[in-house]
């Protein structure tokens, strides 16, 4: 397998490279979650004090969905906010997610990723200079170039959390088996 950050044939060079980084992390998310049981998907770490893989995947999906609509220059429709959100709960934490299968979480992520692919195919490299607002109250500004990079970086950041959860879960399971 050759690793590269090429976009699709219909994408401009820099857009394609940034899209390629998001795609790479999308594929990695699928590979690091492969084989997770429902119990492991819902596992919240030692003492139940952390975000579960389910919460993290749903969060990645919703963040990416918001960026797709920023890229498109459109407001996120309320129907999608209702289906994919909210970003945070009333305690400023990631909303609880329990009992949703890994397949369901990843297929919702795939829908968003395909929306991103379509949006990127409409962008030119010059469009990457466009400034958009983001943040819980749209208090921050960034270029679309930064937004695409952020999608890849943010995904990978939470993949590290999922890897840690998997390690803890495995240690917990092997500790239970040796008792």
Coordinates of N, CA, C and O in Angstrom, one line a residue:
X1 N 0.8 -1.2 0.0 CA 0.0 0.0 0.0 C 0.9 1.2 0.0 O 1.8 1.3 0.8
X2 N 0.5 2.2 -0.8 CA 1.3 3.4 -0.9 C 0.5 4.5 -0.2 O -0.7 4.7 -0.4
X3 N 1.2 5.2 0.7 CA 0.5 6.3 1.5 C 0.9 7.6 0.8 O 2.0 7.8 0.4
X4 N -0.2 8.4 0.6 CA 0.0 9.7 -0.1 C -1.2 10.5 0.3 O -2.2 10.0 0.8
X5 N -1.1 11.8 0.1 CA -2.3 12.7 0.4 C -2.8 13.3 -0.9 O -2.9 14.5 -1.0
X6 N -3.2 12.4 -1.8 CA -3.8 12.9 -3.0 C -5.3 13.0 -2.8 O -5.9 12.2 -2.1
X7 N -5.9 14.0 -3.4 CA -7.4 14.1 -3.4 C -7.9 13.2 -4.6 O -7.3 12.4 -5.2
X8 N -9.2 13.5 -4.8 CA -9.8 12.9 -6.0 C -9.4 13.6 -7.2 O -9.0 14.7 -7.2
X9 N -9.6 13.0 -8.4 CA -9.2 13.5 -9.7 C -9.9 14.9 -10.0 O -9.3 15.7 -10.7
X10 N -11.1 15.1 -9.4 CA -11.8 16.4 -9.7 C -11.5 17.5 -8.6 O -12.2 18.5 -8.6
X11 N -10.5 17.3 -7.8 CA -10.2 18.3 -6.7 C -8.9 19.0 -7.1 O -8.0 18.5 -7.7
X12 N -8.9 20.3 -6.7 CA -7.7 21.1 -7.0 C -6.6 20.6 -6.0 O -6.8 19.9 -5.1
X13 N -5.3 21.0 -6.3 CA -4.2 20.4 -5.6 C -4.2 20.5 -4.1 O -4.1 19.5 -3.4
X14 N -4.3 21.7 -3.6 CA -4.2 21.9 -2.1 C -5.5 21.3 -1.5 O -5.4 20.7 -0.4
X15 N -6.6 21.6 -2.0 CA -7.9 21.0 -1.5 C -7.8 19.5 -1.4 O -8.1 18.9 -0.4
X16 N -7.3 18.9 -2.5 CA -7.1 17.5 -2.6 C -6.2 16.9 -1.5 O -6.4 15.9 -0.9
X17 N -5.1 17.7 -1.3 CA -4.1 17.2 -0.2 C -4.8 17.3 1.1 O -4.6 16.3 1.9
X18 N -5.5 18.4 1.4 CA -6.1 18.5 2.7 C -7.3 17.4 2.9 O -7.4 16.8 3.9
X19 N -8.0 17.3 1.8 CA -9.1 16.2 1.8 C -8.4 14.8 2.0 O -8.9 14.0 2.8
X20 N -7.3 14.6 1.4 CA -6.5 13.3 1.6 C -6.2 13.1 3.0 O -6.2 11.9 3.5
X21 N -5.8 14.1 3.7 CA -5.5 14.0 5.2 C -6.7 13.6 6.0 O -6.6 12.7 6.8
X22 N -7.8 14.2 5.6 CA -9.1 13.8 6.3 C -9.4 12.3 6.0 O -9.8 11.5 6.8
X23 N -9.3 12.0 4.7 CA -9.6 10.6 4.3 C -8.7 9.6 5.0 O -9.2 8.6 5.4
X24 N -7.5 9.9 5.0 CA -6.5 9.0 5.7 C -7.0 8.8 7.2 O -6.9 7.6 7.6
X25 N -7.4 9.8 7.9 CA -7.8 9.6 9.3 C -9.2 9.0 9.3 O -9.4 8.2 10.3
X26 N -10.0 9.1 8.3 CA -11.3 8.4 8.3 C -11.0 6.9 8.2 O -11.7 6.1 8.9
X27 N -10.1 6.6 7.3 CA -9.8 5.1 7.2 C -9.1 4.6 8.4 O -9.4 3.5 8.8
X28 N -8.3 5.4 9.1 CA -7.7 4.9 10.3 C -8.7 4.8 11.4 O -8.6 3.8 12.2
X29 N -9.7 5.6 11.5 CA -10.7 5.5 12.5 C -11.4 4.1 12.4 O -11.7 3.4 13.3
X30 N -11.7 3.8 11.1 CA -12.4 2.5 10.9 C -11.5 1.3 11.3 O -11.9 0.3 11.9
X31 N -10.2 1.4 11.0 CA -9.3 0.3 11.4 C -9.0 0.2 12.9 O -8.9 -0.9 13.4
X32 N -8.9 1.3 13.6 CA -8.6 1.2 15.0 C -9.9 0.8 15.8 O -9.7 0.3 17.0
X33 N -11.1 0.9 15.3 CA -12.3 0.5 16.0 C -12.8 -0.9 15.5 O -13.7 -1.4 16.1
X34 N -12.1 -1.5 14.6 CA -12.5 -2.8 14.1 C -12.6 -3.8 15.2 O -11.7 -3.9 16.0
X35 N -13.7 -4.6 15.2 CA -13.8 -5.7 16.1 C -14.3 -5.3 17.5 O -14.3 -6.1 18.4
X36 N -14.7 -4.0 17.7 CA -15.1 -3.6 19.0 C -16.5 -4.2 19.3 O -17.4 -4.1 18.5
X37 N -16.6 -4.7 20.5 CA -18.0 -5.2 21.0 C -18.8 -4.0 21.4 O -18.2 -2.9 21.6
X38 N -20.1 -4.2 21.6 CA -20.9 -3.1 22.1 C -20.5 -2.7 23.5 O -20.4 -1.5 23.7
X39 N -20.1 -3.6 24.3 CA -19.6 -3.3 25.6 C -18.4 -2.4 25.5 O -18.2 -1.4 26.3
X40 N -17.5 -2.7 24.6 CA -16.3 -1.9 24.4 C -16.6 -0.5 23.8 O -16.0 0.5 24.2
X41 N -17.5 -0.4 22.9 CA -17.9 0.8 22.3 C -18.5 1.8 23.4 O -18.2 3.0 23.3
X42 N -19.2 1.2 24.3 CA -19.8 2.0 25.4 C -18.9 2.2 26.6 O -19.3 3.0 27.5
X43 N -17.8 1.5 26.7 CA -16.9 1.6 27.8 C -16.4 3.0 28.0 O -15.9 3.7 27.1
X44 N -16.4 3.5 29.3 CA -16.1 4.9 29.6 C -14.8 5.0 30.4 O -14.6 5.9 31.1
X45 N -13.9 3.9 30.3 CA -12.6 4.0 31.0 C -12.7 3.6 32.5 O -13.8 3.4 33.0
X46 N -11.6 3.6 33.1 CA -11.6 3.2 34.5 C -12.5 4.1 35.4 O -12.4 5.4 35.2
X47 N -13.3 3.5 36.1 CA -14.3 4.3 37.0 C -15.4 5.0 36.2 O -16.1 5.7 36.8
X48 N -15.4 4.8 34.9 CA -16.5 5.4 34.1 C -16.3 6.9 34.0 O -17.3 7.6 33.8
X49 N -15.1 7.4 34.0 CA -14.9 8.9 34.1 C -14.5 9.5 32.8 O -14.2 10.7 32.7
X50 N -14.5 8.8 31.7 CA -14.0 9.3 30.4 C -15.1 9.2 29.4 O -16.2 8.6 29.6
X51 N -14.9 9.9 28.2 CA -15.8 9.7 27.1 C -15.6 8.4 26.5 O -14.5 7.9 26.3
X52 N -16.7 7.7 26.1 CA -16.6 6.4 25.4 C -16.2 6.6 24.0 O -16.3 7.7 23.4
X53 N -15.9 5.5 23.4 CA -15.6 5.5 21.9 C -16.9 6.0 21.2 O -16.8 6.7 20.2
X54 N -18.0 5.5 21.6 CA -19.3 5.9 21.0 C -19.4 7.5 21.0 O -19.8 8.1 20.0
X55 N -19.2 8.0 22.2 CA -19.3 9.5 22.3 C -18.3 10.2 21.4 O -18.6 11.2 20.8
X56 N -17.1 9.7 21.4 CA -16.0 10.3 20.6 C -16.3 10.2 19.1 O -16.1 11.2 18.4
X57 N -16.8 9.1 18.6 CA -17.1 8.9 17.2 C -18.3 9.9 16.8 O -18.2 10.5 15.8
X58 N -19.3 9.9 17.7 CA -20.4 10.8 17.4 C -19.9 12.3 17.4 O -20.4 13.1 16.6
X59 N -19.0 12.6 18.3 CA -18.5 14.0 18.4 C -17.7 14.3 17.1 O -17.9 15.4 16.5
X60 N -16.8 13.4 16.7 CA -16.0 13.6 15.5 C -17.0 13.9 14.3 O -16.8 14.8 13.5
X61 N -18.0 13.0 14.2 CA -19.0 13.1 13.1 C -19.7 14.5 13.1 O -19.8 15.1 12.1
X62 N -20.1 14.9 14.3 CA -20.8 16.2 14.4 C -19.9 17.4 14.1 O -20.3 18.3 13.4
X63 N -18.7 17.4 14.6 CA -17.8 18.4 14.3 C -17.5 18.5 12.8 O -17.6 19.6 12.2
X64 N -17.3 17.3 12.2 CA -17.0 17.3 10.7 C -18.3 17.8 9.9 O -18.1 18.5 9.0
X65 N -19.4 17.4 10.4 CA -20.7 17.8 9.7 C -20.8 19.4 9.7 O -21.1 20.0 8.7
X66 N -20.5 20.0 10.9 CA -20.5 21.4 11.0 C -19.5 22.0 10.0 O -19.8 23.0 9.3
X67 N -18.3 21.4 9.9 CA -17.3 22.0 8.9 C -17.7 21.8 7.5 O -17.5 22.7 6.7
X68 N -18.4 20.7 7.2 CA -18.9 20.5 5.8 C -19.8 21.7 5.4 O -19.7 22.2 4.3
X69 N -20.7 22.0 6.3 CA -21.6 23.1 6.0 C -20.9 24.5 6.0 O -21.3 25.3 5.2
X70 N -19.9 24.7 6.8 CA -19.1 25.9 6.7 C -18.4 25.9 5.3 O -18.4 27.0 4.6
X71 N -17.9 24.8 4.9 CA -17.2 24.7 3.5 C -18.2 25.1 2.4 O -17.9 25.8 1.5
X72 N -19.4 24.5 2.6 CA -20.5 24.8 1.6 C -21.0 26.2 1.6 O -21.7 26.7 0.7
X73 N -20.7 26.9 2.7 CA -21.2 28.3 2.9 C -22.7 28.3 3.2 O -23.4 29.3 2.9
X74 N -23.2 27.3 3.9 CA -24.6 27.1 4.2 C -24.7 26.9 5.7 O -23.8 26.3 6.4
X75 N -25.9 27.3 6.3 CA -26.2 27.0 7.7 C -26.5 25.5 7.8 O -27.1 24.9 6.9
X76 N -26.1 24.9 8.9 CA -26.4 23.5 9.2 C -27.9 23.4 9.4 O -28.5 24.1 10.3
X77 N -28.6 22.6 8.6 CA -30.1 22.5 8.7 C -30.5 21.9 10.1 O -29.8 21.1 10.7
X78 N -31.6 22.4 10.6 CA -32.0 22.0 12.0 C -32.2 20.4 12.0 O -31.9 19.8 13.0
X79 N -32.7 19.9 10.9 CA -32.9 18.4 10.9 C -31.6 17.6 11.1 O -31.6 16.6 11.8
X80 N -30.5 18.2 10.6 CA -29.2 17.5 10.8 C -28.7 17.8 12.2 O -28.0 16.9 12.8
X81 N -29.0 19.0 12.8 CA -28.6 19.3 14.1 C -29.3 18.3 15.1 O -28.7 17.8 16.0
X82 N -30.6 18.1 14.8 CA -31.4 17.1 15.6 C -30.8 15.7 15.5 O -30.8 15.0 16.5
X83 N -30.5 15.3 14.3 CA -30.1 13.9 14.0 C -28.6 13.7 14.6 O -28.4 12.6 15.1
X84 N -27.7 14.6 14.4 CA -26.3 14.4 14.7 C -25.8 15.0 16.0 O -24.8 14.6 16.6
X85 N -26.5 16.0 16.5 CA -26.1 16.8 17.6 C -26.6 16.3 18.9 O -27.2 15.2 19.0
X86 N -26.5 17.0 20.0 CA -25.8 18.3 20.1 C -24.3 18.2 20.2 O -23.8 17.1 20.4
X87 N -23.6 19.3 20.2 CA -22.2 19.3 20.3 C -21.8 19.0 21.8 O -20.9 18.2 22.0
X88 N -22.5 19.7 22.7 CA -22.3 19.4 24.1 C -23.6 19.4 24.8 O -24.6 19.9 24.3
X89 N -23.6 18.8 26.0 CA -24.9 18.7 26.8 C -24.9 19.9 27.8 O -24.1 20.8 27.7
X90 N -25.9 19.9 28.6 CA -26.2 21.0 29.6 C -25.0 21.2 30.6 O -24.9 22.2 31.3
X91 N -24.2 20.2 30.7 CA -23.0 20.2 31.6 C -21.7 20.5 30.9 O -20.7 20.4 31.5
X92 N -21.8 21.0 29.7 CA -20.7 21.3 28.8 C -19.8 20.1 28.6 O -18.6 20.2 28.4
X93 N -20.4 18.9 28.5 CA -19.7 17.6 28.3 C -20.2 17.1 27.0 O -21.3 17.5 26.5
X94 N -19.5 16.1 26.4 CA -20.0 15.4 25.2 C -21.3 14.6 25.7 O -21.3 14.0 26.7
X95 N -22.3 14.7 24.9 CA -23.6 14.0 25.2 C -23.4 12.5 25.4 O -22.5 11.9 24.7
X96 N -24.1 11.9 26.3 CA -24.1 10.5 26.6 C -24.5 9.7 25.3 O -25.5 10.1 24.7
X97 N -23.8 8.7 25.0 CA -24.2 7.8 23.9 C -24.0 6.4 24.4 O -23.0 6.0 24.9
X98 N -25.1 5.6 24.3 CA -25.0 4.3 24.8 C -25.9 3.4 24.0 O -27.0 3.8 23.7
X99 N -25.4 2.2 23.7 CA -26.3 1.2 23.0 C -26.4 1.4 21.5 O -27.2 0.8 20.8
X100 N -25.6 2.4 20.9 CA -25.6 2.6 19.5 C -24.5 1.7 18.9 O -23.3 1.9 19.4
X101 N -24.7 0.9 17.9 CA -23.7 0.0 17.4 C -22.6 0.8 16.7 O -22.8 1.8 16.2
X102 N -21.4 0.1 16.7 CA -20.3 0.7 16.0 C -20.6 0.9 14.5 O -20.3 1.9 13.9
X103 N -21.3 -0.1 13.9 CA -21.7 0.0 12.5 C -22.6 1.2 12.3 O -22.4 2.0 11.3
X104 N -23.5 1.5 13.1 CA -24.4 2.7 13.0 C -23.6 4.0 13.1 O -23.7 4.9 12.3
X105 N -22.7 4.0 14.1 CA -21.9 5.2 14.3 C -21.0 5.5 13.1 O -20.9 6.6 12.6
X106 N -20.3 4.4 12.6 CA -19.4 4.6 11.5 C -20.2 4.9 10.2 O -19.7 5.6 9.3
X107 N -21.4 4.3 10.0 CA -22.1 4.6 8.8 C -22.6 6.1 8.8 O -22.6 6.7 7.8
X108 N -23.0 6.6 10.0 CA -23.3 8.0 10.0 C -22.1 8.9 9.7 O -22.2 9.9 9.0
X109 N -20.9 8.4 10.2 CA -19.7 9.2 9.9 C -19.4 9.1 8.4 O -19.0 10.1 7.8
X110 N -19.7 8.0 7.8 CA -19.4 7.8 6.4 C -20.3 8.7 5.5 O -19.9 9.3 4.5
X111 N -21.5 8.9 6.0 CA -22.5 9.9 5.3 C -21.8 11.3 5.3 O -21.8 12.0 4.3
X112 N -21.3 11.7 6.5 CA -20.7 13.0 6.6 C -19.5 13.1 5.7 O -19.2 14.1 5.1
X113 N -18.7 12.0 5.8 CA -17.4 12.0 5.0 C -17.8 12.2 3.5 O -17.1 12.9 2.8
X114 N -18.8 11.5 3.0 CA -19.2 11.6 1.6 C -19.7 13.0 1.3 O -19.5 13.5 0.2
X115 N -20.4 13.7 2.2 CA -20.8 15.1 2.1 C -19.5 16.0 1.9 O -19.5 16.9 1.1
X116 N -18.5 15.7 2.7 CA -17.2 16.4 2.6 C -16.6 16.2 1.3 O -16.1 17.2 0.7
X117 N -16.6 15.0 0.8 CA -16.0 14.7 -0.5 C -16.7 15.5 -1.6 O -16.0 16.2 -2.4
X118 N -18.0 15.6 -1.6 CA -18.8 16.4 -2.5 C -18.4 17.9 -2.4 O -18.2 18.6 -3.4
X119 N -18.4 18.3 -1.1 CA -18.1 19.8 -0.9 C -16.7 20.1 -1.4 O -16.5 21.2 -2.0
X120 N -15.7 19.2 -1.2 CA -14.3 19.5 -1.6 C -14.2 19.5 -3.1 O -13.4 20.2 -3.7
X121 N -15.0 18.7 -3.8 CA -14.9 18.7 -5.2 C -15.4 20.0 -5.8 O -15.2 20.3 -7.0
X122 N -16.2 20.8 -5.0 CA -16.7 22.1 -5.5 C -15.7 23.2 -5.2 O -15.9 24.4 -5.7
X123 N -14.7 23.0 -4.4 CA -13.7 24.0 -4.0 C -12.6 24.2 -4.9 O -12.1 23.2 -5.5
X124 N -12.1 25.4 -5.0 CA -10.8 25.7 -5.7 C -9.8 26.0 -4.6 O -10.2 26.3 -3.4
X125 N -8.5 25.9 -4.9 CA -7.5 26.3 -3.9 C -7.7 27.7 -3.4 O -7.5 28.0 -2.3
X126 N -8.1 28.6 -4.3 CA -8.4 30.0 -3.9 C -9.5 30.1 -2.8 O -9.5 31.0 -2.0
X127 N -10.5 29.2 -2.9 CA -11.6 29.2 -2.0 C -11.1 28.9 -0.5 O -11.8 29.3 0.4
X128 N -10.0 28.3 -0.4 CA -9.4 28.0 0.9 C -9.1 29.2 1.8 O -9.0 29.1 3.0
X129 N -9.0 30.4 1.1 CA -8.8 31.6 1.8 C -10.0 32.2 2.5 O -9.9 33.1 3.3
X130 N -11.2 31.6 2.1 CA -12.4 32.1 2.7 C -12.4 31.9 4.2 O -12.0 30.9 4.7
X131 N -12.9 33.0 4.9 CA -12.9 32.9 6.4 C -14.3 32.6 6.8 O -15.3 33.2 6.3
X132 N -14.4 31.7 7.8 CA -15.7 31.3 8.4 C -15.6 31.4 9.9 O -14.5 31.5 10.5
X133 N -16.7 31.4 10.6 CA -16.7 31.4 12.0 C -17.0 30.0 12.5 O -17.6 29.2 11.9
X134 N -16.5 29.7 13.7 CA -16.8 28.4 14.4 C -16.6 28.6 15.9 O -16.4 29.7 16.4
X135 N -16.8 27.5 16.6 CA -16.8 27.6 18.1 C -18.2 27.4 18.6 O -19.2 27.5 17.8
X136 N -18.4 27.2 19.9 CA -19.7 27.0 20.4 C -20.7 28.2 20.2 O -21.9 28.0 20.2
X137 N -20.1 29.4 20.1 CA -20.9 30.5 19.9 C -20.4 31.3 18.7 O -20.6 32.5 18.6
X138 N -19.8 30.6 17.7 CA -19.2 31.2 16.5 C -18.3 32.4 16.9 O -18.3 33.4 16.1
X139 N -17.5 32.2 17.9 CA -16.7 33.3 18.4 C -15.3 33.3 17.8 O -14.5 34.2 18.0
X140 N -15.0 32.2 17.0 CA -13.6 32.1 16.4 C -13.7 32.2 14.9 O -14.8 32.0 14.3
X141 N -12.6 32.5 14.3 CA -12.5 32.6 12.9 C -11.4 31.8 12.3 O -10.4 31.6 13.0
X142 N -11.6 31.2 11.2 CA -10.5 30.4 10.5 C -10.8 30.4 9.0 O -11.9 30.6 8.6
X143 N -9.7 30.1 8.3 CA -9.9 29.9 6.9 C -10.4 28.5 6.6 O -10.3 27.6 7.5
X144 N -10.9 28.3 5.4 CA -11.3 26.9 5.1 C -10.1 26.0 5.1 O -10.2 24.8 5.4
X145 N -9.0 26.5 4.7 CA -7.8 25.7 4.7 C -7.5 25.1 6.1 O -7.2 24.0 6.2
X146 N -7.6 26.0 7.1 CA -7.4 25.6 8.4 C -8.5 24.6 8.9 O -8.2 23.6 9.5
X147 N -9.7 24.9 8.4 CA -10.8 24.0 8.8 C -10.6 22.6 8.3 O -10.9 21.6 9.0
X148 N -10.2 22.4 7.1 CA -9.9 21.1 6.5 C -8.8 20.4 7.3 O -8.9 19.2 7.7
X149 N -7.7 21.1 7.6 CA -6.6 20.6 8.4 C -7.1 20.2 9.8 O -6.8 19.1 10.3
X150 N -8.0 21.0 10.4 CA -8.5 20.8 11.7 C -9.3 19.5 11.7 O -9.3 18.7 12.7
X151 N -10.1 19.2 10.7 CA -10.9 18.0 10.6 C -10.0 16.8 10.8 O -10.3 15.9 11.5
X152 N -8.9 16.8 10.0 CA -7.9 15.7 10.1 C -7.3 15.6 11.5 O -7.2 14.5 12.1
X153 N -6.8 16.7 12.0 CA -6.1 16.8 13.3 C -7.1 16.4 14.4 O -6.7 15.6 15.3
X154 N -8.3 16.9 14.4 CA -9.3 16.7 15.5 C -9.6 15.2 15.5 O -9.7 14.6 16.6
X155 N -9.8 14.6 14.3 CA -10.1 13.2 14.2 C -9.0 12.3 14.9 O -9.2 11.5 15.7
X156 N -7.8 12.6 14.5 CA -6.6 11.9 15.0 C -6.5 12.1 16.5 O -6.1 11.1 17.2
X157 N -6.7 13.3 17.0 CA -6.6 13.6 18.4 C -7.5 12.6 19.2 O -7.1 12.0 20.2
X158 N -8.8 12.5 18.7 CA -9.7 11.6 19.5 C -9.4 10.2 19.2 O -9.8 9.3 20.0
X159 N -8.8 9.8 18.1 CA -8.4 8.4 17.9 C -7.4 8.0 19.0 O -7.4 6.8 19.4
X160 N -6.6 8.9 19.4 CA -5.7 8.6 20.5 C -6.5 8.2 21.8 O -6.1 7.3 22.5
X161 N -7.6 8.9 22.0 CA -8.4 8.6 23.2 C -9.0 7.2 23.0 O -9.1 6.4 24.0
X162 N -9.5 6.9 21.8 CA -10.1 5.6 21.5 C -9.1 4.5 21.7 O -9.4 3.5 22.3
X163 N -7.9 4.7 21.3 CA -6.8 3.7 21.5 C -6.5 3.5 23.0 O -6.4 2.4 23.4
X164 N -6.6 4.6 23.7 CA -6.4 4.5 25.2 C -7.5 3.7 25.8 O -7.3 2.8 26.7
X165 N -8.7 4.0 25.4 CA -9.9 3.2 25.9 C -9.8 1.8 25.6 O -10.1 0.9 26.5
X166 N -9.3 1.4 24.4 CA -9.2 0.0 24.0 C -8.1 -0.6 24.9 O -8.3 -1.8 25.3
X167 N -7.0 0.1 25.2 CA -6.0 -0.5 26.0 C -6.6 -0.8 27.4 O -6.4 -1.8 28.0
X168 N -7.2 0.2 28.0 CA -7.8 0.1 29.3 C -8.8 -1.1 29.3 O -8.9 -1.9 30.3
X169 N -9.7 -1.1 28.3 CA -10.7 -2.2 28.2 C -10.0 -3.6 28.2 O -10.4 -4.5 28.9
X170 N -9.0 -3.7 27.4 CA -8.3 -5.0 27.3 C -7.6 -5.4 28.6 O -7.7 -6.5 29.0
X171 N -7.0 -4.4 29.3 CA -6.4 -4.7 30.6 C -7.5 -5.1 31.6 O -7.2 -6.0 32.4
X172 N -8.6 -4.4 31.6 CA -9.7 -4.7 32.5 C -10.2 -6.2 32.2 O -10.4 -6.9 33.2
X173 N -10.4 -6.5 30.9 CA -10.8 -7.8 30.6 C -9.8 -8.9 31.0 O -10.2 -9.9 31.5
X174 N -8.5 -8.7 30.7 CA -7.5 -9.7 31.1 C -7.4 -9.8 32.6 O -7.1 -10.9 33.1
X175 N -7.6 -8.7 33.3 CA -7.6 -8.7 34.8 C -8.7 -9.5 35.3 O -8.6 -10.3 36.3
X176 N -9.9 -9.4 34.7 CA -11.1 -10.2 35.1 C -10.9 -11.7 34.8 O -11.3 -12.5 35.6
X177 N -10.2 -12.0 33.7 CA -10.0 -13.4 33.4 C -9.0 -14.1 34.3 O -9.1 -15.3 34.5
X178 N -8.1 -13.3 34.8 CA -7.1 -13.9 35.7 C -7.5 -14.1 37.1 O -6.8 -14.7 37.9
X179 N -8.7 -13.5 37.5 CA -9.2 -13.7 38.8 C -9.8 -15.0 39.1 O -10.3 -15.7 38.3

